[in-house]
Amino acid sequence: MTDPIATEGLEAWRGFLHEEGVPDDDEEGRVRAAGDEAQRLEAAGLTPEEAFAVAIRRLADTDPLARRFAGPPPRWEQAAPTHAGDSSKTETIVAIALAVVAAVAVKAPELFGIAFDTPGADRFYLRNLSVLILPSLGAWVAWKHGFSRTRILILVGVFLAGALAINTIPFTPDGATEALAAIHLPLLLWLAVGLVGAGTGSASTPLRLRFARFTGDLILTVPLLGLGGLILIGLTIGLFGLIGLEAEGFVERWMLPAGAAGAIVIAGFLAETRRRLIGQLAPMLIRVFLPMFAAVLLAFLATMAWTGAGLQPGREVLIGLDLLLVLVVGLVLLQVAARDPESQPGLFDGVTAALVVLALIVDGVALGAIAGRISEFGPSPNRVAAMGVNLILLANLAGSAWFLAGFLRGRAAFSRLSRWQSAFLPIYAGWAALVVGLFPLVFSFA
């Protein structure tokens, strides 16, 4: 290997072994093993930095010296703890404490006369629910993965900026930009947690993909906790009803909002610390739903072609298509994050490629419909937002189709698709920031 980055890494590894007093023959063997593995990974498509980092991590599985040289796993790569003891107890205590903070934050506006049932409160909570709940979840992630002080300050700055923007911009009541900002703000804040945690170095691609997989596990965990919460609510109402007391008011004002806020933090705790259990569920669901989405898109396009029916460019139709396309891109992202990048192309990769191509066609149809509405009625916040989202998804899907085709033909490494998908996470965050901060100004708070 002659690449300067790889050579520098191997020399650092050789120097570490020399300082540890490893015999020359043993030292040379260890260096050669790392070099051969890194060379193979680089030939498979990884950058020199990524190849050397992965090679050392693999040696660390069986070589204690390599484990010490590599240091602790990157933040999103740390495995869920399987040991009992003080560390596990501390994680549980911290998660419960942050869940309580989230519950208190949701109820805190009532101290200022903003209860859920007061006039105008729906607008306040529409804008601020993400600002009230996500800081606790972000704090759990930052604590669990040991974010540096600088990263924490950056994250705090993003959350403060989001809260300031959503509460100081003079939105028109029930206007389009207010609804768009409320929808995009949680996406912006949550992506900020992952992007700040992953950083921008050579390891950012696998760390971003691990964050995406953690997000998928979190999404799966929330409804499971919600189902348990509904059972608990029903039990509470039923038990108090047996003694002639009505608990509906307590449930509506306290148990439901505070419990839901705290459950989101607990879901993050479970998704992170019980990854062996939940992490097996996500790939299985992906394999179930990904072909089903492909079948639905194929049936939709075939029906359009057979009947000659054009897409009705109504707002509800376009919103539905956009949601469908976002789900498809999300499934592809989770599939990329969960897949072993070194395994050979298989049948399921072909199904993924077919889904991407079908989604690409549907996206083109949706873009044509949106362009027609803009041409006929002029730009509006919703139309421009839909156009922007579809253009971003179009670029994502087109690149994904290209890299998947190359991988299936044996002409490109799967890691190229991984890097392409991870590169779009900051693009999504940037678009969300534009919708929250710029759209109200461009459209005069409409």
Short mmCIF file of C-alpha atoms in Angstrom, two decimals:
data_model
loop_
_atom_site.label_atom_id
_atom_site.label_comp_id
_atom_site.label_asym_id
_atom_site.label_seq_id
_atom_site.Cartn_x
_atom_site.Cartn_y
_atom_site.Cartn_z
CA MET A 1 0.00 0.00 0.00
CA THR A 2 1.52 3.27 -1.07
CA ASP A 3 -1.24 5.69 -0.15
CA PRO A 4 0.16 8.27 2.31
CA ILE A 5 -2.83 7.99 4.64
CA ALA A 6 -2.62 4.22 4.85
CA THR A 7 1.18 4.33 5.19
CA GLU A 8 0.92 6.86 8.01
CA GLY A 9 -1.59 4.64 9.82
CA LEU A 10 0.58 1.55 9.45
CA GLU A 11 3.63 3.41 10.70
CA ALA A 12 1.66 4.60 13.73
CA TRP A 13 0.61 0.99 14.36
CA ARG A 14 4.24 -0.16 13.99
CA GLY A 15 5.44 2.54 16.39
CA PHE A 16 2.83 1.52 18.97
CA LEU A 17 3.92 -2.13 18.76
CA HIS A 18 7.57 -1.12 19.11
CA GLU A 19 6.79 0.94 22.22
CA GLU A 20 5.00 -2.07 23.69
CA GLY A 21 8.14 -4.18 23.27
CA VAL A 22 6.68 -6.57 20.71
CA PRO A 23 9.40 -8.77 19.10
CA ASP A 24 10.40 -7.79 15.57
CA ASP A 25 8.94 -10.89 13.89
CA ASP A 26 5.65 -10.53 15.75
CA GLU A 27 5.58 -6.80 15.04
CA GLU A 28 6.08 -7.33 11.32
CA GLY A 29 3.33 -9.96 11.21
CA ARG A 30 0.84 -7.67 12.92
CA VAL A 31 1.70 -4.76 10.62
CA ARG A 32 1.43 -6.99 7.54
CA ALA A 33 -1.96 -8.31 8.70
CA ALA A 34 -3.31 -4.79 9.14
CA GLY A 35 -1.87 -3.71 5.79
CA ASP A 36 -3.29 -6.67 3.86
CA GLU A 37 -6.75 -6.20 5.39
CA ALA A 38 -6.72 -2.46 4.73
CA GLN A 39 -5.61 -3.04 1.16
CA ARG A 40 -8.46 -5.47 0.57
CA LEU A 41 -11.00 -3.04 2.03
CA GLU A 42 -9.63 -0.17 -0.04
CA ALA A 43 -9.92 -2.29 -3.18
CA ALA A 44 -13.56 -2.91 -2.23
CA GLY A 45 -14.27 0.82 -2.35
CA LEU A 46 -13.42 2.25 1.07
CA THR A 47 -11.27 5.34 1.38
CA PRO A 48 -7.74 4.77 2.78
CA GLU A 49 -8.74 6.25 6.14
CA GLU A 50 -11.87 4.11 6.36
CA ALA A 51 -10.00 0.97 5.23
CA PHE A 52 -7.27 1.34 7.85
CA ALA A 53 -9.75 2.17 10.63
CA VAL A 54 -11.91 -0.87 9.82
CA ALA A 55 -8.84 -3.13 9.50
CA ILE A 56 -7.60 -2.18 12.97
CA ARG A 57 -11.07 -2.66 14.44
CA ARG A 58 -11.20 -6.18 13.02
CA LEU A 59 -7.81 -7.03 14.44
CA ALA A 60 -9.01 -5.65 17.77
CA ASP A 61 -11.56 -8.47 18.00
CA THR A 62 -8.73 -10.96 18.61
CA ASP A 63 -5.67 -8.82 19.39
CA PRO A 64 -5.61 -6.95 22.74
CA LEU A 65 -2.85 -4.66 21.51
CA ALA A 66 -4.92 -3.67 18.48
CA ARG A 67 -7.84 -3.04 20.84
CA ARG A 68 -5.72 -0.67 22.92
CA PHE A 69 -4.35 1.04 19.80
CA ALA A 70 -7.81 1.55 18.30
CA GLY A 71 -9.25 2.93 21.54
CA PRO A 72 -12.97 2.83 22.38
CA PRO A 73 -15.40 2.31 19.49
CA PRO A 74 -16.77 5.48 17.82
CA ARG A 75 -19.84 6.98 19.43
CA TRP A 76 -22.54 5.38 17.29
CA GLU A 77 -20.54 2.16 16.98
CA GLN A 78 -20.48 1.35 20.66
CA ALA A 79 -22.35 -1.86 21.26
CA ALA A 80 -25.18 -1.95 23.73
CA PRO A 81 -23.86 -2.89 27.15
CA THR A 82 -24.52 -6.49 28.09
CA HIS A 83 -22.99 -6.40 31.56
CA ALA A 84 -24.78 -5.80 34.80
CA GLY A 85 -23.56 -3.46 37.48
CA ASP A 86 -23.10 0.20 38.21
CA SER A 87 -22.84 1.28 34.55
CA SER A 88 -26.18 -0.28 33.60
CA LYS A 89 -27.84 1.16 36.69
CA THR A 90 -26.44 4.60 35.94
CA GLU A 91 -27.79 4.51 32.38
CA THR A 92 -31.23 3.57 33.67
CA ILE A 93 -31.20 6.34 36.27
CA VAL A 94 -30.09 8.95 33.73
CA ALA A 95 -32.73 7.84 31.21
CA ILE A 96 -35.51 7.98 33.81
CA ALA A 97 -34.33 11.39 35.03
CA LEU A 98 -34.34 12.79 31.47
CA ALA A 99 -37.78 11.23 30.85
CA VAL A 100 -39.03 13.12 33.91
CA VAL A 101 -37.44 16.32 32.55
CA ALA A 102 -39.30 15.83 29.25
CA ALA A 103 -42.58 15.22 31.11
CA VAL A 104 -42.09 18.34 33.23
CA ALA A 105 -41.16 20.39 30.15
CA VAL A 106 -44.43 19.46 28.42
CA LYS A 107 -46.43 20.55 31.48
CA ALA A 108 -44.33 23.65 32.27
CA PRO A 109 -46.22 26.00 29.87
CA GLU A 110 -49.27 25.62 32.12
CA LEU A 111 -47.40 27.72 34.69
CA PHE A 112 -47.76 30.58 32.21
CA GLY A 113 -51.42 29.93 31.48
CA ILE A 114 -50.87 27.79 28.37
CA ALA A 115 -52.76 24.59 29.12
CA PHE A 116 -53.74 22.11 26.44
CA ASP A 117 -57.41 23.15 26.61
CA THR A 118 -56.87 26.94 26.60
CA PRO A 119 -57.71 28.97 23.46
CA GLY A 120 -54.72 29.24 21.14
CA ALA A 121 -52.77 26.53 22.95
CA ASP A 122 -52.96 24.24 19.92
CA ARG A 123 -50.80 26.67 17.93
CA PHE A 124 -48.26 26.90 20.73
CA TYR A 125 -47.92 23.15 21.14
CA LEU A 126 -47.88 22.60 17.38
CA ARG A 127 -44.79 24.79 17.18
CA ASN A 128 -43.08 23.79 20.42
CA LEU A 129 -43.64 20.10 21.11
CA SER A 130 -40.32 19.20 19.48
CA VAL A 131 -38.56 21.99 21.41
CA LEU A 132 -40.00 20.68 24.68
CA ILE A 133 -39.32 16.95 24.18
CA LEU A 134 -36.33 16.46 21.88
CA PRO A 135 -33.75 18.23 24.11
CA SER A 136 -34.15 15.46 26.70
CA LEU A 137 -33.77 12.75 24.06
CA GLY A 138 -30.79 14.57 22.57
CA ALA A 139 -29.26 14.90 26.05
CA TRP A 140 -29.59 11.14 26.55
CA VAL A 141 -27.82 10.46 23.24
CA ALA A 142 -25.07 13.00 23.99
CA TRP A 143 -24.50 11.56 27.47
CA LYS A 144 -24.60 7.93 26.33
CA HIS A 145 -22.08 8.49 23.53
CA GLY A 146 -19.80 10.91 25.33
CA PHE A 147 -20.17 14.01 23.19
CA SER A 148 -17.37 16.50 23.75
CA ARG A 149 -18.09 19.87 25.34
CA THR A 150 -17.76 21.57 21.96
CA ARG A 151 -20.29 19.24 20.34
CA ILE A 152 -22.70 19.73 23.22
CA LEU A 153 -22.43 23.51 22.90
CA ILE A 154 -23.09 23.29 19.17
CA LEU A 155 -26.12 21.12 19.81
CA VAL A 156 -27.44 23.49 22.48
CA GLY A 157 -26.99 26.36 20.05
CA VAL A 158 -29.02 24.58 17.37
CA PHE A 159 -31.86 23.84 19.80
CA LEU A 160 -31.89 27.41 21.11
CA ALA A 161 -31.90 28.80 17.57
CA GLY A 162 -34.79 26.53 16.62
CA ALA A 163 -36.80 27.51 19.70
CA LEU A 164 -36.11 31.21 19.07
CA ALA A 165 -37.10 31.02 15.41
CA ILE A 166 -40.33 29.09 15.93
CA ASN A 167 -41.46 31.46 18.70
CA THR A 168 -40.39 34.86 17.36
CA ILE A 169 -41.33 34.68 13.68
CA PRO A 170 -44.73 36.42 13.33
CA PHE A 171 -46.52 33.61 11.53
CA THR A 172 -49.98 34.22 10.17
CA PRO A 173 -52.35 32.25 12.43
CA ASP A 174 -52.99 28.83 10.88
CA GLY A 175 -50.86 29.85 7.90
CA ALA A 176 -48.96 27.48 5.64
CA THR A 177 -45.47 28.54 6.72
CA GLU A 178 -46.32 27.96 10.38
CA ALA A 179 -47.46 24.40 9.67
CA LEU A 180 -44.42 23.75 7.46
CA ALA A 181 -42.06 25.08 10.12
CA ALA A 182 -43.71 22.94 12.80
CA ILE A 183 -43.33 19.84 10.62
CA HIS A 184 -39.70 20.48 9.66
CA LEU A 185 -38.37 21.68 13.03
CA PRO A 186 -38.30 18.23 14.71
CA LEU A 187 -36.55 16.81 11.65
CA LEU A 188 -33.95 19.57 11.85
CA LEU A 189 -33.34 19.14 15.58
CA TRP A 190 -33.10 15.37 15.45
CA LEU A 191 -30.76 15.36 12.44
CA ALA A 192 -28.61 17.89 14.27
CA VAL A 193 -28.14 15.37 17.08
CA GLY A 194 -26.91 12.74 14.65
CA LEU A 195 -24.77 15.01 12.49
CA VAL A 196 -23.08 16.70 15.44
CA GLY A 197 -22.42 13.31 17.01
CA ALA A 198 -21.04 11.77 13.81
CA GLY A 199 -18.79 14.72 12.97
CA THR A 200 -17.22 15.32 9.58
CA GLY A 201 -14.15 13.07 9.61
CA SER A 202 -13.46 9.90 7.66
CA ALA A 203 -15.62 7.90 10.09
CA SER A 204 -18.70 10.09 9.55
CA THR A 205 -20.28 7.76 6.97
CA PRO A 206 -20.57 4.65 9.18
CA LEU A 207 -21.50 6.80 12.18
CA ARG A 208 -24.31 8.54 10.27
CA LEU A 209 -25.62 5.19 9.07
CA ARG A 210 -25.55 3.83 12.62
CA PHE A 211 -27.49 6.89 13.72
CA ALA A 212 -30.02 6.19 10.96
CA ARG A 213 -30.38 2.62 12.19
CA PHE A 214 -30.78 3.85 15.77
CA THR A 215 -33.52 6.19 14.53
CA GLY A 216 -35.30 3.28 12.90
CA ASP A 217 -35.08 1.27 16.12
CA LEU A 218 -36.41 4.29 18.02
CA ILE A 219 -39.37 4.63 15.65
CA LEU A 220 -40.20 0.97 16.16
CA THR A 221 -39.95 1.23 19.95
CA VAL A 222 -42.23 4.26 20.38
CA PRO A 223 -45.49 2.57 19.24
CA LEU A 224 -44.68 -0.49 21.35
CA LEU A 225 -44.42 1.72 24.43
CA GLY A 226 -47.52 3.60 23.27
CA LEU A 227 -49.50 0.36 23.17
CA GLY A 228 -48.41 -0.40 26.72
CA GLY A 229 -49.35 3.14 27.72
CA LEU A 230 -52.86 2.75 26.31
CA ILE A 231 -53.32 -0.44 28.30
CA LEU A 232 -52.11 1.38 31.43
CA ILE A 233 -54.53 4.25 30.79
CA GLY A 234 -57.43 1.87 30.34
CA LEU A 235 -56.47 0.03 33.51
CA THR A 236 -56.25 3.31 35.44
CA ILE A 237 -59.69 4.48 34.30
CA GLY A 238 -61.21 1.07 34.98
CA LEU A 239 -59.77 0.66 38.47
CA PHE A 240 -60.76 4.12 39.68
CA GLY A 241 -64.17 3.61 38.14
CA LEU A 242 -64.68 0.58 40.40
CA ILE A 243 -64.58 2.86 43.44
CA GLY A 244 -66.79 5.53 41.88
CA LEU A 245 -64.07 7.99 40.85
CA GLU A 246 -63.59 9.40 37.35
CA ALA A 247 -59.94 9.39 36.27
CA GLU A 248 -60.49 10.74 32.75
CA GLY A 249 -59.54 14.29 33.72
CA PHE A 250 -56.29 13.18 35.35
CA VAL A 251 -55.48 11.00 32.36
CA GLU A 252 -56.12 13.77 29.82
CA ARG A 253 -54.32 16.55 31.70
CA TRP A 254 -51.40 14.69 33.25
CA MET A 255 -50.96 11.04 32.45
CA LEU A 256 -51.30 11.24 28.67
CA PRO A 257 -49.12 14.30 27.83
CA ALA A 258 -46.45 13.70 30.48
CA GLY A 259 -46.37 9.96 29.84
CA ALA A 260 -46.05 10.40 26.07
CA ALA A 261 -43.16 12.86 26.44
CA GLY A 262 -41.31 10.64 28.87
CA ALA A 263 -41.96 7.53 26.78
CA ILE A 264 -40.04 9.02 23.83
CA VAL A 265 -36.90 9.32 25.97
CA ILE A 266 -37.40 5.82 27.39
CA ALA A 267 -37.82 4.54 23.82
CA GLY A 268 -34.42 6.03 22.98
CA PHE A 269 -32.94 4.32 26.04
CA LEU A 270 -34.41 0.95 25.06
CA ALA A 271 -33.42 1.29 21.39
CA GLU A 272 -29.84 1.98 22.43
CA THR A 273 -29.34 -0.40 25.35
CA ARG A 274 -31.51 -3.25 24.09
CA ARG A 275 -30.19 -3.17 20.54
CA ARG A 276 -29.73 -6.94 20.36
CA LEU A 277 -33.49 -7.38 20.79
CA ILE A 278 -34.89 -4.42 18.86
CA GLY A 279 -32.10 -4.42 16.28
CA GLN A 280 -33.25 -7.84 15.07
CA LEU A 281 -36.79 -6.58 14.49
CA ALA A 282 -35.92 -3.68 12.17
CA PRO A 283 -34.16 -5.73 9.43
CA MET A 284 -37.02 -8.24 9.47
CA LEU A 285 -39.64 -5.51 9.02
CA ILE A 286 -37.57 -3.91 6.26
CA ARG A 287 -37.52 -7.21 4.39
CA VAL A 288 -41.28 -7.50 4.79
CA PHE A 289 -42.31 -3.97 3.85
CA LEU A 290 -39.76 -3.14 1.18
CA PRO A 291 -41.16 -5.67 -1.36
CA MET A 292 -44.70 -4.62 -0.39
CA PHE A 293 -43.91 -0.98 -1.16
CA ALA A 294 -42.42 -2.06 -4.49
CA ALA A 295 -45.60 -4.00 -5.32
CA VAL A 296 -47.82 -1.02 -4.44
CA LEU A 297 -45.79 1.38 -6.60
CA LEU A 298 -45.77 -1.09 -9.49
CA ALA A 299 -49.54 -1.54 -9.26
CA PHE A 300 -50.02 2.24 -9.10
CA LEU A 301 -47.91 2.91 -12.20
CA ALA A 302 -49.40 -0.02 -14.11
CA THR A 303 -52.92 1.19 -13.36
CA MET A 304 -52.06 4.70 -14.55
CA ALA A 305 -50.60 3.33 -17.78
CA TRP A 306 -53.50 0.90 -18.38
CA THR A 307 -56.33 3.34 -17.72
CA GLY A 308 -54.60 6.41 -19.11
CA ALA A 309 -55.61 8.29 -15.97
CA GLY A 310 -53.44 11.24 -15.12
CA LEU A 311 -52.38 12.19 -11.64
CA GLN A 312 -54.90 14.52 -10.03
CA PRO A 313 -52.65 17.31 -8.77
CA GLY A 314 -54.64 18.09 -5.63
CA ARG A 315 -52.82 19.06 -2.45
CA GLU A 316 -53.92 15.93 -0.59
CA VAL A 317 -52.74 13.69 -3.44
CA LEU A 318 -49.33 15.36 -3.62
CA ILE A 319 -48.91 15.21 0.16
CA GLY A 320 -49.76 11.52 0.09
CA LEU A 321 -47.24 10.86 -2.70
CA ASP A 322 -44.55 12.81 -0.88
CA LEU A 323 -45.15 10.81 2.30
CA LEU A 324 -44.94 7.59 0.31
CA LEU A 325 -41.66 8.65 -1.31
CA VAL A 326 -40.20 9.72 2.04
CA LEU A 327 -41.09 6.30 3.45
CA VAL A 328 -39.45 4.59 0.49
CA VAL A 329 -36.25 6.62 0.87
CA GLY A 330 -36.32 5.91 4.60
CA LEU A 331 -36.63 2.17 3.97
CA VAL A 332 -33.73 2.26 1.53
CA LEU A 333 -31.62 4.21 4.04
CA LEU A 334 -32.40 1.70 6.81
CA GLN A 335 -31.66 -1.19 4.45
CA VAL A 336 -28.28 0.33 3.60
CA ALA A 337 -27.53 0.94 7.29
CA ALA A 338 -28.49 -2.60 8.32
CA ARG A 339 -26.83 -4.49 5.44
CA ASP A 340 -23.39 -6.08 5.67
CA PRO A 341 -21.40 -3.98 3.16
CA GLU A 342 -19.08 -6.88 2.35
CA SER A 343 -21.69 -9.48 1.41
CA GLN A 344 -22.24 -10.28 -2.24
CA PRO A 345 -25.23 -8.97 -4.24
CA GLY A 346 -28.37 -10.97 -3.62
CA LEU A 347 -32.04 -11.20 -4.55
CA PHE A 348 -33.07 -8.64 -1.95
CA ASP A 349 -30.62 -6.11 -3.43
CA GLY A 350 -32.43 -6.54 -6.73
CA VAL A 351 -35.77 -5.91 -5.00
CA THR A 352 -34.30 -2.77 -3.43
CA ALA A 353 -33.11 -1.58 -6.83
CA ALA A 354 -36.55 -2.21 -8.35
CA LEU A 355 -38.20 -0.21 -5.55
CA VAL A 356 -35.79 2.68 -6.11
CA VAL A 357 -36.50 2.75 -9.85
CA LEU A 358 -40.26 2.64 -9.30
CA ALA A 359 -40.02 5.42 -6.72
CA LEU A 360 -37.94 7.43 -9.17
CA ILE A 361 -40.72 7.19 -11.77
CA VAL A 362 -43.39 8.16 -9.22
CA ASP A 363 -41.25 11.10 -8.12
CA GLY A 364 -41.03 12.26 -11.73
CA VAL A 365 -44.83 12.08 -12.05
CA ALA A 366 -45.24 14.03 -8.82
CA LEU A 367 -42.76 16.70 -9.93
CA GLY A 368 -44.67 17.12 -13.18
CA ALA A 369 -47.92 17.60 -11.27
CA ILE A 370 -46.33 20.11 -8.86
CA ALA A 371 -44.78 22.06 -11.73
CA GLY A 372 -48.20 22.20 -13.38
CA ARG A 373 -49.82 23.61 -10.24
CA ILE A 374 -47.09 26.23 -9.85
CA SER A 375 -47.46 27.20 -13.52
CA GLU A 376 -51.25 27.46 -13.22
CA PHE A 377 -51.68 29.00 -9.77
CA GLY A 378 -48.26 30.46 -8.99
CA PRO A 379 -45.85 29.59 -6.17
CA SER A 380 -47.10 29.08 -2.64
CA PRO A 381 -45.33 27.84 0.50
CA ASN A 382 -46.80 24.36 0.18
CA ARG A 383 -46.07 24.05 -3.55
CA VAL A 384 -42.50 25.28 -3.23
CA ALA A 385 -41.90 23.04 -0.23
CA ALA A 386 -43.28 20.05 -2.13
CA MET A 387 -41.12 20.92 -5.15
CA GLY A 388 -37.99 21.17 -3.00
CA VAL A 389 -38.62 17.89 -1.20
CA ASN A 390 -39.29 16.06 -4.44
CA LEU A 391 -36.15 17.43 -6.08
CA ILE A 392 -34.04 16.28 -3.14
CA LEU A 393 -35.69 12.86 -3.20
CA LEU A 394 -35.20 12.70 -6.98
CA ALA A 395 -31.45 13.28 -6.58
CA ASN A 396 -31.26 10.72 -3.79
CA LEU A 397 -33.17 8.08 -5.73
CA ALA A 398 -31.27 8.70 -8.97
CA GLY A 399 -27.92 8.31 -7.26
CA SER A 400 -29.12 5.27 -5.34
CA ALA A 401 -30.33 3.62 -8.55
CA TRP A 402 -26.95 4.29 -10.21
CA PHE A 403 -24.87 2.87 -7.36
CA LEU A 404 -27.19 -0.11 -6.86
CA ALA A 405 -26.94 -0.94 -10.56
CA GLY A 406 -23.16 -0.78 -10.37
CA PHE A 407 -23.14 -2.98 -7.28
CA LEU A 408 -25.47 -5.58 -8.81
CA ARG A 409 -23.26 -5.76 -11.92
CA GLY A 410 -20.13 -6.11 -9.80
CA ARG A 411 -18.69 -2.78 -10.95
CA ALA A 412 -19.00 -0.79 -7.72
CA ALA A 413 -18.65 -1.46 -4.01
CA PHE A 414 -21.69 -1.24 -1.76
CA SER A 415 -19.83 1.35 0.30
CA ARG A 416 -20.38 3.89 -2.50
CA LEU A 417 -24.13 3.64 -1.94
CA SER A 418 -23.55 3.94 1.81
CA ARG A 419 -21.59 7.16 1.37
CA TRP A 420 -24.23 8.51 -1.01
CA GLN A 421 -27.03 7.89 1.47
CA SER A 422 -25.11 9.34 4.42
CA ALA A 423 -24.23 12.45 2.39
CA PHE A 424 -27.93 13.32 2.14
CA LEU A 425 -28.50 13.57 5.89
CA PRO A 426 -26.99 17.09 6.08
CA ILE A 427 -28.92 17.99 2.92
CA TYR A 428 -32.18 17.04 4.63
CA ALA A 429 -31.16 19.07 7.68
CA GLY A 430 -30.26 22.07 5.50
CA TRP A 431 -33.60 21.94 3.70
CA ALA A 432 -35.46 21.72 7.02
CA ALA A 433 -33.53 24.77 8.25
CA LEU A 434 -34.55 26.71 5.12
CA VAL A 435 -38.21 25.83 5.59
CA VAL A 436 -38.16 26.84 9.26
CA GLY A 437 -36.10 30.01 8.98
CA LEU A 438 -36.38 31.29 5.40
CA PHE A 439 -39.81 30.31 4.11
CA PRO A 440 -41.71 32.62 6.50
CA LEU A 441 -39.61 35.56 5.31
CA VAL A 442 -39.90 34.75 1.62
CA PHE A 443 -43.65 34.27 1.81
CA SER A 444 -44.19 37.11 4.32
CA PHE A 445 -45.30 34.86 7.19
CA ALA A 446 -48.20 33.44 5.16
#
